[in-house]
Amino acid sequence: MSFKDFGLLDEVVQGVEAMGYTDPTPIQLRAFPIILSGGDMMGSAQTGTGKTAAFALPILTKLKSRGATRCLVLEPTRELAAQVETAFRDYARFMDVTVGLVHGGVGFGKQRELLTEGVDVLVATPGRLLDFLGDGTARLGDIEFLVLDEVDRMLDMGFLPQVRRIVDSVPKKRQTMFFSATLPPELETMTKWLLKNPEAVEIGAQRMPADTVTHALYPVAKDQKFDLLVAMLERTKFDSAIIFTSTKIMADKVAHRLKDLKHSVAVLHSNRTQREREDALAGFKSGKYEVMVATDIAARGLDIAGVSHVINYDVPQHPEDYVHRIGRTGRALNVGDAFTIFTAEEMDHVRSIERFIGTSITRQKLEGFEYLYTTLFNESSIPAGGFGKGVRTLSGYSFGARRKRR
Ligand code: AMP
């Protein structure tokens, strides 16, 4: 089926075709009829599945032309909000519909002007929107379409109280679309008061990384983690790579050391200013920076074309984050590679990821890299919990293939 076959507005079809897309993705095939017929929906889909267009195209079709603020989309992070706003604008380019963005980290002035002038589609993060609701600048009394995107992420970030307050300001008579990669118990109650007879759409096994991503684990001793990363970057033909770390401090540290080695590096984490975050993303997208070091703030939903490699410098502590992180590559129909560096201390996290995705991940050695220890390739020798506190990294254990660094 093509986009024309669903009863989407001609201008919307033109908009999506101008993006170069010819066939709807599976989640779009399922979502279009539900949303166009006025139903609530609860969606879970792998990242990079075309989720944004799945709700944007039917909503734009129903909006048709200018009016009051009739559609509100809530996103957990500024970057995601900006990305979804851009997508709406792209799809609406042949329509007379306005789209606006409201998020924290920047001045209030322009956003206040925007809200005063009025927009048809408002994409927002919860905190800043509440500020504007509090002082009366934002009015949500005309909302007909409410989209709550990446709701499990909002839960993780502690946004649920804000989301509830916002939803209370939106008319009860509306159409609600709810997207969440996972459905923790806290969200089940939320879906009950939020949605009316929702249709559930689940695309693919939500726990599995996309088929277009090849992923592997690279065991290494803690002392050699950074060396292995550098060797990977040297030996791999990559167009652009995202390196994930578990903490902001580690992101800065890795970025700093890579810069010392003359790599061009962008850094993205929540302690950076809005301007720095925007520069990092724009520079990475344009190819100015070959690598971007990021914390999980960048893992969810960000759509960065042409990411050929994802490297996990630290193993994610939550298994779902593994799927999200490696979902940054191999988006839509492109093929990507994801490497996860791990040390004995991270073995438990690796095991829980494998349990979560329901399969084991291939262990690989980097050809030509001089490993100090190779015992990690024989995991049966690693006790649960790694080598334990008080035991110096890998040294207190019996390591068969221990060699001296030359
Ligand atoms: P999303 O899951 O919404 O982040 O979308 C992932 C990527 O797929 C984005 O680059 C979209 O622009 C792109 N995309 C959306 N719909 C389609 C489609 N029907 N065919 C190919 N790519 C698409």
mmCIF file with all atom_site columns, N, CA and C in Angstrom, residues 164 184-194:
data_model
loop_
_atom_site.group_PDB
_atom_site.id
_atom_site.type_symbol
_atom_site.label_atom_id
_atom_site.label_alt_id
_atom_site.label_comp_id
_atom_site.label_asym_id
_atom_site.label_entity_id
_atom_site.label_seq_id
_atom_site.pdbx_PDB_ins_code
_atom_site.Cartn_x
_atom_site.Cartn_y
_atom_site.Cartn_z
_atom_site.occupancy
_atom_site.B_iso_or_equiv
_atom_site.pdbx_formal_charge
_atom_site.auth_seq_id
_atom_site.auth_comp_id
_atom_site.auth_asym_id
_atom_site.auth_atom_id
_atom_site.pdbx_PDB_model_num
ATOM 1  N N  . ARG A 1 164 ? 0.973  14.751 34.194 1.00 0.00 ? 164 ARG A N  1
ATOM 2  C CA . ARG A 1 164 ? -0.406 14.678 34.698 1.00 0.00 ? 164 ARG A CA 1
ATOM 3  C C  . ARG A 1 164 ? -1.042 16.061 34.764 1.00 0.00 ? 164 ARG A C  1
ATOM 4  N N  . PRO A 1 184 ? 6.204  -0.194 32.036 1.00 0.00 ? 184 PRO A N  1
ATOM 5  C CA . PRO A 1 184 ? 6.367  -0.533 33.453 1.00 0.00 ? 184 PRO A CA 1
ATOM 6  C C  . PRO A 1 184 ? 5.038  -0.364 34.194 1.00 0.00 ? 184 PRO A C  1
ATOM 7  N N  . PRO A 1 185 ? 4.865  -1.021 35.369 1.00 0.00 ? 185 PRO A N  1
ATOM 8  C CA . PRO A 1 185 ? 3.579  -0.986 36.080 1.00 0.00 ? 185 PRO A CA 1
ATOM 9  C C  . PRO A 1 185 ? 3.069  0.434  36.339 1.00 0.00 ? 185 PRO A C  1
ATOM 10 N N  . GLU A 1 186 ? 3.990  1.385  36.612 1.00 0.00 ? 186 GLU A N  1
ATOM 11 C CA . GLU A 1 186 ? 3.551  2.774  36.876 1.00 0.00 ? 186 GLU A CA 1
ATOM 12 C C  . GLU A 1 186 ? 2.772  3.332  35.690 1.00 0.00 ? 186 GLU A C  1
ATOM 13 N N  . LEU A 1 187 ? 3.111  2.872  34.500 1.00 0.00 ? 187 LEU A N  1
ATOM 14 C CA . LEU A 1 187 ? 2.458  3.424  33.317 1.00 0.00 ? 187 LEU A CA 1
ATOM 15 C C  . LEU A 1 187 ? 1.121  2.769  33.032 1.00 0.00 ? 187 LEU A C  1
ATOM 16 N N  . GLU A 1 188 ? 0.937  1.559  33.546 1.00 0.00 ? 188 GLU A N  1
ATOM 17 C CA . GLU A 1 188 ? -0.324 0.884  33.256 1.00 0.00 ? 188 GLU A CA 1
ATOM 18 C C  . GLU A 1 188 ? -1.507 1.661  33.817 1.00 0.00 ? 188 GLU A C  1
ATOM 19 N N  . THR A 1 189 ? -1.348 2.176  35.059 1.00 0.00 ? 189 THR A N  1
ATOM 20 C CA . THR A 1 189 ? -2.450 2.965  35.631 1.00 0.00 ? 189 THR A CA 1
ATOM 21 C C  . THR A 1 189 ? -2.633 4.243  34.827 1.00 0.00 ? 189 THR A C  1
ATOM 22 N N  . MET A 1 190 ? -1.525 4.809  34.384 1.00 0.00 ? 190 MET A N  1
ATOM 23 C CA . MET A 1 190 ? -1.601 6.047  33.626 1.00 0.00 ? 190 MET A CA 1
ATOM 24 C C  . MET A 1 190 ? -2.395 5.851  32.327 1.00 0.00 ? 190 MET A C  1
ATOM 25 N N  . THR A 1 191 ? -2.130 4.724  31.656 1.00 0.00 ? 191 THR A N  1
ATOM 26 C CA . THR A 1 191 ? -2.826 4.513  30.383 1.00 0.00 ? 191 THR A CA 1
ATOM 27 C C  . THR A 1 191 ? -4.340 4.419  30.618 1.00 0.00 ? 191 THR A C  1
ATOM 28 N N  . LYS A 1 192 ? -4.730 3.919  31.801 1.00 0.00 ? 192 LYS A N  1
ATOM 29 C CA . LYS A 1 192 ? -6.164 3.749  32.072 1.00 0.00 ? 192 LYS A CA 1
ATOM 30 C C  . LYS A 1 192 ? -6.891 5.087  32.148 1.00 0.00 ? 192 LYS A C  1
ATOM 31 N N  . TRP A 1 193 ? -6.292 6.083  32.841 1.00 0.00 ? 193 TRP A N  1
ATOM 32 C CA . TRP A 1 193 ? -7.011 7.355  32.928 1.00 0.00 ? 193 TRP A CA 1
ATOM 33 C C  . TRP A 1 193 ? -6.788 8.249  31.713 1.00 0.00 ? 193 TRP A C  1
ATOM 34 N N  . LEU A 1 194 ? -5.787 7.892  30.919 1.00 0.00 ? 194 LEU A N  1
ATOM 35 C CA . LEU A 1 194 ? -5.413 8.745  29.800 1.00 0.00 ? 194 LEU A CA 1
ATOM 36 C C  . LEU A 1 194 ? -6.113 8.383  28.495 1.00 0.00 ? 194 LEU A C  1
#
